[in-house]
PDB file of C-alpha atoms in Angstrom:
ATOM      1  CA  MET A 408     -10.773   8.136   1.202  1.00 47.00           C
ATOM      2  CA  TRP A 409      -9.200  11.278  -0.296  1.00 54.00           C
ATOM      3  CA  PRO A 410     -11.399  13.932   1.393  1.00 60.00           C
ATOM      4  CA  PHE A 411     -10.291  12.738   4.820  1.00 59.00           C
ATOM      5  CA  LYS A 412      -7.420  14.491   6.451  1.00 63.00           C
ATOM      6  CA  ARG A 413      -4.553  12.282   7.490  1.00 59.00           C
ATOM      7  CA  GLU A 414      -3.360  13.048  10.996  1.00 68.00           C
ATOM      8  CA  ARG A 415       0.349  13.241  11.613  1.00 68.00           C
ATOM      9  CA  PRO A 416       1.695  11.976  14.899  1.00 69.00           C
ATOM     10  CA  VAL A 417       2.827  14.702  17.270  1.00 70.00           C
ATOM     11  CA  SER A 418       6.244  14.236  18.821  1.00 84.00           C
ATOM     12  CA  ASP A 419       6.832  14.643  22.539  1.00 84.00           C
ATOM     13  CA  TYR A 420       8.931  17.725  21.743  1.00 80.00           C
ATOM     14  CA  GLN A 421       6.100  19.334  19.770  1.00 84.00           C
ATOM     15  CA  ARG A 422       3.566  18.509  22.490  1.00 87.00           C
ATOM     16  CA  ARG A 423       5.839  19.987  25.183  1.00 88.00           C
ATOM     17  CA  LYS A 424       6.358  23.119  23.077  1.00 88.00           C
ATOM     18  CA  VAL A 425       2.605  23.615  22.618  1.00 90.00           C
ATOM     19  CA  ASP A 426       2.008  22.993  26.338  1.00 91.00           C
ATOM     20  CA  LEU A 427       4.598  25.654  27.265  1.00 92.00           C
ATOM     21  CA  LEU A 428       3.114  28.142  24.795  1.00 93.00           C
ATOM     22  CA  ALA A 429      -0.344  27.496  26.248  1.00 94.00           C
ATOM     23  CA  LYS A 430       0.938  27.969  29.788  1.00 94.00           C
ATOM     24  CA  ALA A 431       2.645  31.215  28.782  1.00 94.00           C
ATOM     25  CA  ALA A 432      -0.511  32.446  27.074  1.00 94.00           C
ATOM     26  CA  SER A 433      -2.638  31.653  30.123  1.00 94.00           C
ATOM     27  CA  SER A 434      -0.712  34.096  32.321  1.00 92.00           C
ATOM     28  CA  SER A 435      -2.469  37.391  32.942  1.00 92.00           C
ATOM     29  CA  GLU A 436       0.806  39.258  33.425  1.00 95.00           C
ATOM     30  CA  VAL A 437       4.433  38.338  33.969  1.00 96.00           C
ATOM     31  CA  VAL A 438       7.314  40.691  34.694  1.00 97.00           C
ATOM     32  CA  LEU A 439      10.487  40.001  32.729  1.00 97.00           C
ATOM     33  CA  VAL A 440      13.697  41.082  34.464  1.00 96.00           C
ATOM     34  CA  CYS A 441      16.584  41.567  32.071  1.00 96.00           C
ATOM     35  CA  HIS A 442      19.363  43.801  30.823  1.00 95.00           C
ATOM     36  CA  PRO A 443      18.090  46.654  28.614  1.00 96.00           C
ATOM     37  CA  ASP A 444      20.033  45.204  25.652  1.00 96.00           C
ATOM     38  CA  THR A 445      18.255  41.868  26.084  1.00 96.00           C
ATOM     39  CA  TRP A 446      14.866  43.605  26.101  1.00 97.00           C
ATOM     40  CA  GLN A 447      15.872  45.548  22.973  1.00 97.00           C
ATOM     41  CA  PHE A 448      16.852  42.236  21.301  1.00 96.00           C
ATOM     42  CA  ILE A 449      13.447  40.748  22.182  1.00 97.00           C
ATOM     43  CA  VAL A 450      11.595  43.777  20.802  1.00 97.00           C
ATOM     44  CA  GLU A 451      13.635  43.800  17.596  1.00 95.00           C
ATOM     45  CA  ARG A 452      13.141  40.069  16.981  1.00 95.00           C
ATOM     46  CA  CYS A 453       9.425  39.998  17.862  1.00 96.00           C
ATOM     47  CA  SER A 454       7.986  43.335  16.701  1.00 93.00           C
ATOM     48  CA  GLU A 455       7.698  42.538  13.019  1.00 87.00           C
ATOM     49  CA  LYS A 456       7.764  38.747  13.164  1.00 88.00           C
ATOM     50  CA  GLU A 457       5.187  37.877  15.840  1.00 91.00           C
ATOM     51  CA  GLU A 458       1.641  39.141  15.360  1.00 91.00           C
ATOM     52  CA  HIS A 459       0.772  38.494  19.030  1.00 94.00           C
ATOM     53  CA  PHE A 460       3.686  40.522  20.398  1.00 96.00           C
ATOM     54  CA  SER A 461       2.763  43.828  21.979  1.00 95.00           C
ATOM     55  CA  ALA A 462       5.532  45.787  23.689  1.00 95.00           C
ATOM     56  CA  PRO A 463       4.470  47.683  26.791  1.00 95.00           C
ATOM     57  CA  THR A 464       4.731  51.459  26.833  1.00 95.00           C
ATOM     58  CA  GLU A 465       7.996  53.028  27.971  1.00 94.00           C
ATOM     59  CA  GLU A 466       6.141  54.301  31.059  1.00 96.00           C
ATOM     60  CA  ALA A 467       5.280  50.719  32.070  1.00 96.00           C
ATOM     61  CA  ILE A 468       8.929  49.614  31.994  1.00 96.00           C
ATOM     62  CA  SER A 469      10.857  50.352  35.147  1.00 96.00           C
ATOM     63  CA  ALA A 470      14.621  50.495  35.608  1.00 94.00           C
ATOM     64  CA  GLY A 471      16.162  48.841  38.626  1.00 88.00           C
ATOM     65  CA  GLU A 472      19.155  50.078  40.566  1.00 88.00           C
ATOM     66  CA  ASP A 473      21.071  47.020  39.324  1.00 90.00           C
ATOM     67  CA  GLY A 474      20.877  48.200  35.708  1.00 91.00           C
ATOM     68  CA  ARG A 475      18.188  45.741  34.656  1.00 94.00           C
ATOM     69  CA  VAL A 476      14.703  46.614  33.450  1.00 96.00           C
ATOM     70  CA  ARG A 477      11.431  45.186  34.725  1.00 97.00           C
ATOM     71  CA  VAL A 478       9.046  44.694  31.822  1.00 98.00           C
ATOM     72  CA  PRO A 479       5.399  43.712  32.393  1.00 97.00           C
ATOM     73  CA  VAL A 480       4.051  41.560  29.558  1.00 98.00           C
ATOM     74  CA  SER A 481       0.749  39.818  28.957  1.00 96.00           C
ATOM     75  CA  GLY A 482       0.472  36.076  28.502  1.00 96.00           C
ATOM     76  CA  ARG A 483      -0.174  36.593  24.808  1.00 96.00           C
ATOM     77  CA  THR A 484       3.052  38.575  24.466  1.00 97.00           C
ATOM     78  CA  LEU A 485       4.980  36.054  26.567  1.00 97.00           C
ATOM     79  CA  ALA A 486       3.803  33.254  24.243  1.00 96.00           C
ATOM     80  CA  ALA A 487       4.896  35.318  21.221  1.00 97.00           C
ATOM     81  CA  ILE A 488       8.333  35.903  22.769  1.00 97.00           C
ATOM     82  CA  LEU A 489       8.736  32.201  23.551  1.00 97.00           C
ATOM     83  CA  SER A 490       7.649  31.263  20.029  1.00 95.00           C
ATOM     84  CA  ARG A 491      10.109  33.659  18.361  1.00 96.00           C
ATOM     85  CA  MET A 492      13.000  32.747  20.665  1.00 96.00           C
ATOM     86  CA  THR A 493      12.384  29.028  20.047  1.00 94.00           C
ATOM     87  CA  PHE A 494      12.497  29.668  16.305  1.00 93.00           C
ATOM     88  CA  ASP A 495      15.631  31.853  16.534  1.00 93.00           C
ATOM     89  CA  ALA A 496      17.400  29.350  18.797  1.00 92.00           C
ATOM     90  CA  ALA A 497      16.973  26.503  16.306  1.00 88.00           C
ATOM     91  CA  PRO A 498      20.212  25.149  14.854  1.00 79.00           C
ATOM     92  CA  VAL A 499      21.131  26.418  11.415  1.00 77.00           C
ATOM     93  CA  ASP A 500      24.038  25.812   9.051  1.00 72.00           C
ATOM     94  CA  TYR A 501      25.983  28.585  10.735  1.00 70.00           C
ATOM     95  CA  VAL A 502      25.837  29.909  14.270  1.00 73.00           C
ATOM     96  CA  LYS A 503      25.315  33.577  14.979  1.00 85.00           C
ATOM     97  CA  ALA A 504      24.882  35.639  18.128  1.00 88.00           C
ATOM     98  CA  ILE A 505      21.126  35.518  17.541  1.00 89.00           C
ATOM     99  CA  ASN A 506      21.139  31.768  18.224  1.00 91.00           C
ATOM    100  CA  GLY A 507      22.947  32.152  21.537  1.00 92.00           C
ATOM    101  CA  ILE A 508      20.911  35.094  22.822  1.00 93.00           C
ATOM    102  CA  ALA A 509      17.624  33.500  21.749  1.00 95.00           C
ATOM    103  CA  THR A 510      18.593  30.218  23.420  1.00 94.00           C
ATOM    104  CA  HIS A 511      19.355  32.070  26.662  1.00 95.00           C
ATOM    105  CA  VAL A 512      15.988  33.889  26.628  1.00 96.00           C
ATOM    106  CA  LYS A 513      14.059  30.746  25.613  1.00 95.00           C
ATOM    107  CA  ASP A 514      15.709  28.618  28.301  1.00 95.00           C
ATOM    108  CA  SER A 515      15.035  31.234  30.998  1.00 95.00           C
ATOM    109  CA  ILE A 516      11.342  31.448  30.096  1.00 95.00           C
ATOM    110  CA  THR A 517      10.994  27.675  29.699  1.00 94.00           C
ATOM    111  CA  SER A 518      12.605  26.984  33.090  1.00 93.00           C
ATOM    112  CA  ALA A 519      10.276  29.453  34.794  1.00 94.00           C
ATOM    113  CA  LEU A 520       7.185  28.012  33.087  1.00 93.00           C
ATOM    114  CA  GLU A 521       8.037  24.447  34.078  1.00 89.00           C
ATOM    115  CA  GLY A 522       7.209  25.332  37.688  1.00 82.00           C
ATOM    116  CA  ASP A 523       4.122  27.109  38.938  1.00 80.00           C
ATOM    117  CA  HIS A 524       2.745  30.113  37.075  1.00 78.00           C
ATOM    118  CA  PRO A 525       5.552  32.620  37.617  1.00 84.00           C
ATOM    119  CA  GLN A 526       4.824  36.259  38.323  1.00 93.00           C
ATOM    120  CA  GLU A 527       8.401  37.208  37.491  1.00 93.00           C
ATOM    121  CA  ILE A 528      10.885  35.671  35.079  1.00 94.00           C
ATOM    122  CA  VAL A 529      14.545  36.582  35.508  1.00 93.00           C
ATOM    123  CA  ILE A 530      16.258  36.373  32.152  1.00 95.00           C
ATOM    124  CA  ASP A 531      19.533  38.047  33.001  1.00 88.00           C
ATOM    125  CA  ALA A 532      20.678  37.097  36.485  1.00 81.00           C
ATOM    126  CA  HIS A 533      22.547  39.574  38.640  1.00 72.00           C
ATOM    127  CA  PRO A 534      25.252  38.580  41.129  1.00 67.00           C
ATOM    128  CA  ASN A 535      23.064  39.850  43.981  1.00 65.00           C
ATOM    129  CA  ASP A 536      20.092  37.642  42.999  1.00 64.00           C
ATOM    130  CA  GLN A 537      19.200  34.885  45.399  1.00 55.00           C
ATOM    131  CA  ALA A 538      19.130  31.376  43.991  1.00 43.00           C
ATOM    132  CA  ARG A 539      15.754  30.823  42.358  1.00 42.00           C
TER     133      ARG A 539
END
């Protein structure tokens, strides 16, 4: 019996997480709309920690009149962002700003992915945004 691998049951949470990562990865391109500081946070957290993260060139990122940036990312990069933000949002013995920011980014991406395949994900809402 030893050579056989014992399968562990997968929780509903784990299954949902994998389903969301797969949905993110299946997108050809999604535009993230966020404050430049939020994008910088994402790049800093993902660049060295997520092998599937690939930041777009500076030329590909556009700045809106409202002060937010529009960042085109591939599905592979979106899945890497979601993976890192889920990890960083996890409760720890002490709470830091990283937990709060990561939770905000993760929840924004998760909410968008729970609907149809989004072409745009608004992470940092602006007062002039219409209800989405």
